[in-house]
Amino acid sequence: KFIQGVKPLIINFYCQYSAYKEDKIDTADNLLFPHIRQIGVLGLGKVDPSLYLKAFELGAHGILVTACKDNTCHFCKEREWVEKRTKFTAQLLCGLGMDIKRFQTHFVSSQNGKEIIDIAFKMVEELRNLSS
């Protein structure tokens, strides 16, 4: 489905296991924030980079990957795989002439919804400045 009307629009791929806790009131899941659309994934290290590219193709202005912090991931070596795949995707986007600020990866604690919200707001502002 093509995305229209919200600028900038950020697609947030997040770890369903740990990046957000559904019972936390202050997480981005519960924030009425029109710039973010979330896609929960079981194991971000398994996400094919083509999915990130498809989000751009369908109208996203930015991609935010929020993965589990440190060694808190449910999957072994998940952080290593997230880093490899997102680095590869960033190189692809750079090769296509896109500003690297449009694709960000953050390793955040599931217990800190405020940090996640701050990252999202900061990214929205960065994307607005790119468009100016």
PDB file of C-alpha atoms in Angstrom:
ATOM      1  CA  LYS A   1       0.000   0.000   0.000  1.00  0.00           C
ATOM      2  CA  PHE A   2       1.425   3.377  -0.971  1.00  0.00           C
ATOM      3  CA  ILE A   3       1.880   5.818   1.875  1.00  0.00           C
ATOM      4  CA  GLN A   4       0.695   9.398   1.462  1.00  0.00           C
ATOM      5  CA  GLY A   5      -0.058  12.511   3.447  1.00  0.00           C
ATOM      6  CA  VAL A   6       2.437  12.471   6.326  1.00  0.00           C
ATOM      7  CA  LYS A   7       5.814  14.141   5.879  1.00  0.00           C
ATOM      8  CA  PRO A   8       8.273  12.970   6.887  1.00  0.00           C
ATOM      9  CA  LEU A   9       7.085   9.411   7.295  1.00  0.00           C
ATOM     10  CA  ILE A  10       9.367   6.975   9.089  1.00  0.00           C
ATOM     11  CA  ILE A  11       8.947   3.221   9.010  1.00  0.00           C
ATOM     12  CA  ASN A  12      10.184   1.700  12.255  1.00  0.00           C
ATOM     13  CA  PHE A  13      11.253  -1.931  12.093  1.00  0.00           C
ATOM     14  CA  TYR A  14      11.475  -3.108  15.692  1.00  0.00           C
ATOM     15  CA  CYS A  15      12.143  -6.318  17.597  1.00  0.00           C
ATOM     16  CA  GLN A  16       8.855  -7.781  18.785  1.00  0.00           C
ATOM     17  CA  TYR A  17      10.636  -9.690  21.521  1.00  0.00           C
ATOM     18  CA  SER A  18      12.285  -6.854  23.317  1.00  0.00           C
ATOM     19  CA  ALA A  19      12.559  -3.435  21.698  1.00  0.00           C
ATOM     20  CA  TYR A  20       9.178  -2.444  23.159  1.00  0.00           C
ATOM     21  CA  LYS A  21       7.159  -3.760  26.058  1.00  0.00           C
ATOM     22  CA  GLU A  22       3.425  -3.630  25.427  1.00  0.00           C
ATOM     23  CA  ASP A  23       2.673  -2.946  29.068  1.00  0.00           C
ATOM     24  CA  LYS A  24       4.806   0.231  29.125  1.00  0.00           C
ATOM     25  CA  ILE A  25       2.640   3.334  28.880  1.00  0.00           C
ATOM     26  CA  ASP A  26       5.394   5.628  27.643  1.00  0.00           C
ATOM     27  CA  THR A  27       6.580   3.555  24.667  1.00  0.00           C
ATOM     28  CA  ALA A  28       6.210   4.678  21.080  1.00  0.00           C
ATOM     29  CA  ASP A  29       3.562   1.956  20.585  1.00  0.00           C
ATOM     30  CA  ASN A  30       1.183   3.999  22.715  1.00  0.00           C
ATOM     31  CA  LEU A  31       2.222   7.411  21.435  1.00  0.00           C
ATOM     32  CA  LEU A  32      -0.074   9.023  18.901  1.00  0.00           C
ATOM     33  CA  PHE A  33       2.773  10.061  16.642  1.00  0.00           C
ATOM     34  CA  PRO A  34       1.696  10.362  12.989  1.00  0.00           C
ATOM     35  CA  HIS A  35       5.220  10.273  11.560  1.00  0.00           C
ATOM     36  CA  ILE A  36       5.958   6.692  12.624  1.00  0.00           C
ATOM     37  CA  ARG A  37       4.541   3.455  11.269  1.00  0.00           C
ATOM     38  CA  GLN A  38       5.805   0.376  13.071  1.00  0.00           C
ATOM     39  CA  ILE A  39       6.556  -3.084  11.757  1.00  0.00           C
ATOM     40  CA  GLY A  40       7.284  -5.686  14.412  1.00  0.00           C
ATOM     41  CA  VAL A  41       9.743  -8.381  13.433  1.00  0.00           C
ATOM     42  CA  LEU A  42      10.775 -11.563  15.189  1.00  0.00           C
ATOM     43  CA  GLY A  43      14.534 -11.273  14.844  1.00  0.00           C
ATOM     44  CA  LEU A  44      15.754  -8.144  13.071  1.00  0.00           C
ATOM     45  CA  GLY A  45      18.962  -9.911  12.076  1.00  0.00           C
ATOM     46  CA  LYS A  46      16.893 -11.964   9.651  1.00  0.00           C
ATOM     47  CA  VAL A  47      15.350  -9.004   7.835  1.00  0.00           C
ATOM     48  CA  ASP A  48      16.330  -8.964   4.183  1.00  0.00           C
ATOM     49  CA  PRO A  49      17.648  -5.531   3.134  1.00  0.00           C
ATOM     50  CA  SER A  50      15.171  -5.548   0.243  1.00  0.00           C
ATOM     51  CA  LEU A  51      12.367  -4.938   2.774  1.00  0.00           C
ATOM     52  CA  TYR A  52      14.003  -1.677   3.834  1.00  0.00           C
ATOM     53  CA  LEU A  53      14.355  -0.660   0.191  1.00  0.00           C
ATOM     54  CA  LYS A  54      10.711  -1.583  -0.471  1.00  0.00           C
ATOM     55  CA  ALA A  55       9.613   0.758   2.330  1.00  0.00           C
ATOM     56  CA  PHE A  56      11.401   3.619   0.568  1.00  0.00           C
ATOM     57  CA  GLU A  57       9.851   2.586  -2.735  1.00  0.00           C
ATOM     58  CA  LEU A  58       6.377   2.741  -1.176  1.00  0.00           C
ATOM     59  CA  GLY A  59       6.857   6.273   0.080  1.00  0.00           C
ATOM     60  CA  ALA A  60       8.794   6.236   3.339  1.00  0.00           C
ATOM     61  CA  HIS A  61      11.095   9.201   3.904  1.00  0.00           C
ATOM     62  CA  GLY A  62      13.164   7.345   6.496  1.00  0.00           C
ATOM     63  CA  ILE A  63      13.729   3.932   8.033  1.00  0.00           C
ATOM     64  CA  LEU A  64      14.389   3.478  11.741  1.00  0.00           C
ATOM     65  CA  VAL A  65      15.593   0.092  12.965  1.00  0.00           C
ATOM     66  CA  THR A  66      15.299  -0.304  16.747  1.00  0.00           C
ATOM     67  CA  ALA A  67      16.912  -3.498  17.949  1.00  0.00           C
ATOM     68  CA  CYS A  68      17.609  -4.969  21.348  1.00  0.00           C
ATOM     69  CA  LYS A  69      20.355  -3.367  23.404  1.00  0.00           C
ATOM     70  CA  ASP A  70      23.583  -5.188  24.282  1.00  0.00           C
ATOM     71  CA  ASN A  71      23.108  -8.863  25.141  1.00  0.00           C
ATOM     72  CA  THR A  72      19.384  -8.665  25.847  1.00  0.00           C
ATOM     73  CA  CYS A  73      18.316 -10.123  22.505  1.00  0.00           C
ATOM     74  CA  HIS A  74      16.302 -13.318  22.488  1.00  0.00           C
ATOM     75  CA  PHE A  75      18.377 -14.652  19.592  1.00  0.00           C
ATOM     76  CA  CYS A  76      22.071 -15.502  19.813  1.00  0.00           C
ATOM     77  CA  LYS A  77      24.329 -13.063  17.969  1.00  0.00           C
ATOM     78  CA  GLU A  78      21.308 -11.111  16.747  1.00  0.00           C
ATOM     79  CA  ARG A  79      23.100  -7.783  17.236  1.00  0.00           C
ATOM     80  CA  GLU A  80      25.947  -8.912  15.001  1.00  0.00           C
ATOM     81  CA  TRP A  81      23.516  -9.805  12.216  1.00  0.00           C
ATOM     82  CA  VAL A  82      21.557  -6.569  12.586  1.00  0.00           C
ATOM     83  CA  GLU A  83      24.790  -4.598  12.303  1.00  0.00           C
ATOM     84  CA  LYS A  84      25.903  -6.503   9.191  1.00  0.00           C
ATOM     85  CA  ARG A  85      22.574  -6.201   7.368  1.00  0.00           C
ATOM     86  CA  THR A  86      21.960  -2.572   8.226  1.00  0.00           C
ATOM     87  CA  LYS A  87      25.527  -1.654   7.254  1.00  0.00           C
ATOM     88  CA  PHE A  88      24.979  -3.377   3.908  1.00  0.00           C
ATOM     89  CA  THR A  89      21.678  -1.532   3.425  1.00  0.00           C
ATOM     90  CA  ALA A  90      23.285   1.814   4.286  1.00  0.00           C
ATOM     91  CA  GLN A  91      25.981   1.168   1.671  1.00  0.00           C
ATOM     92  CA  LEU A  92      23.311   0.358  -0.932  1.00  0.00           C
ATOM     93  CA  LEU A  93      21.401   3.545  -0.156  1.00  0.00           C
ATOM     94  CA  CYS A  94      24.570   5.621  -0.270  1.00  0.00           C
ATOM     95  CA  GLY A  95      25.363   4.080  -3.659  1.00  0.00           C
ATOM     96  CA  LEU A  96      21.912   5.128  -4.837  1.00  0.00           C
ATOM     97  CA  GLY A  97      22.648   8.713  -3.770  1.00  0.00           C
ATOM     98  CA  MET A  98      20.400   8.790  -0.701  1.00  0.00           C
ATOM     99  CA  ASP A  99      21.407  10.681   2.426  1.00  0.00           C
ATOM    100  CA  ILE A 100      22.476   8.164   5.071  1.00  0.00           C
ATOM    101  CA  LYS A 101      20.433  10.037   7.714  1.00  0.00           C
ATOM    102  CA  ARG A 102      17.341   8.505   6.107  1.00  0.00           C
ATOM    103  CA  PHE A 103      18.319   5.047   7.408  1.00  0.00           C
ATOM    104  CA  GLN A 104      19.185   4.708  11.089  1.00  0.00           C
ATOM    105  CA  THR A 105      19.789   1.799  13.421  1.00  0.00           C
ATOM    106  CA  HIS A 106      19.602   2.149  17.200  1.00  0.00           C
ATOM    107  CA  PHE A 107      20.114  -0.463  19.879  1.00  0.00           C
ATOM    108  CA  VAL A 108      17.792   0.535  22.713  1.00  0.00           C
ATOM    109  CA  SER A 109      16.514  -0.890  25.958  1.00  0.00           C
ATOM    110  CA  SER A 110      12.944  -2.136  26.025  1.00  0.00           C
ATOM    111  CA  GLN A 111      12.618  -0.534  29.445  1.00  0.00           C
ATOM    112  CA  ASN A 112      13.306   2.965  28.152  1.00  0.00           C
ATOM    113  CA  GLY A 113      10.338   4.096  26.067  1.00  0.00           C
ATOM    114  CA  LYS A 114      11.437   7.727  26.452  1.00  0.00           C
ATOM    115  CA  GLU A 115      14.711   6.979  24.662  1.00  0.00           C
ATOM    116  CA  ILE A 116      12.827   5.426  21.746  1.00  0.00           C
ATOM    117  CA  ILE A 117      10.498   8.430  21.505  1.00  0.00           C
ATOM    118  CA  ASP A 118      13.463  10.840  21.647  1.00  0.00           C
ATOM    119  CA  ILE A 119      15.174   8.962  18.799  1.00  0.00           C
ATOM    120  CA  ALA A 120      12.003   9.133  16.693  1.00  0.00           C
ATOM    121  CA  PHE A 121      11.498  12.868  17.284  1.00  0.00           C
ATOM    122  CA  LYS A 122      15.155  13.583  16.490  1.00  0.00           C
ATOM    123  CA  MET A 123      14.924  11.605  13.251  1.00  0.00           C
ATOM    124  CA  VAL A 124      11.775  13.486  12.198  1.00  0.00           C
ATOM    125  CA  GLU A 125      13.603  16.794  12.693  1.00  0.00           C
ATOM    126  CA  GLU A 126      16.656  15.550  10.742  1.00  0.00           C
ATOM    127  CA  LEU A 127      14.432  14.490   7.838  1.00  0.00           C
ATOM    128  CA  ARG A 128      12.612  17.815   7.858  1.00  0.00           C
ATOM    129  CA  ASN A 129      15.961  19.601   7.614  1.00  0.00           C
ATOM    130  CA  LEU A 130      16.968  17.417   4.652  1.00  0.00           C
ATOM    131  CA  SER A 131      13.795  18.397   2.820  1.00  0.00           C
ATOM    132  CA  SER A 132      14.320  22.124   3.389  1.00  0.00           C
TER     133      SER A 132
END
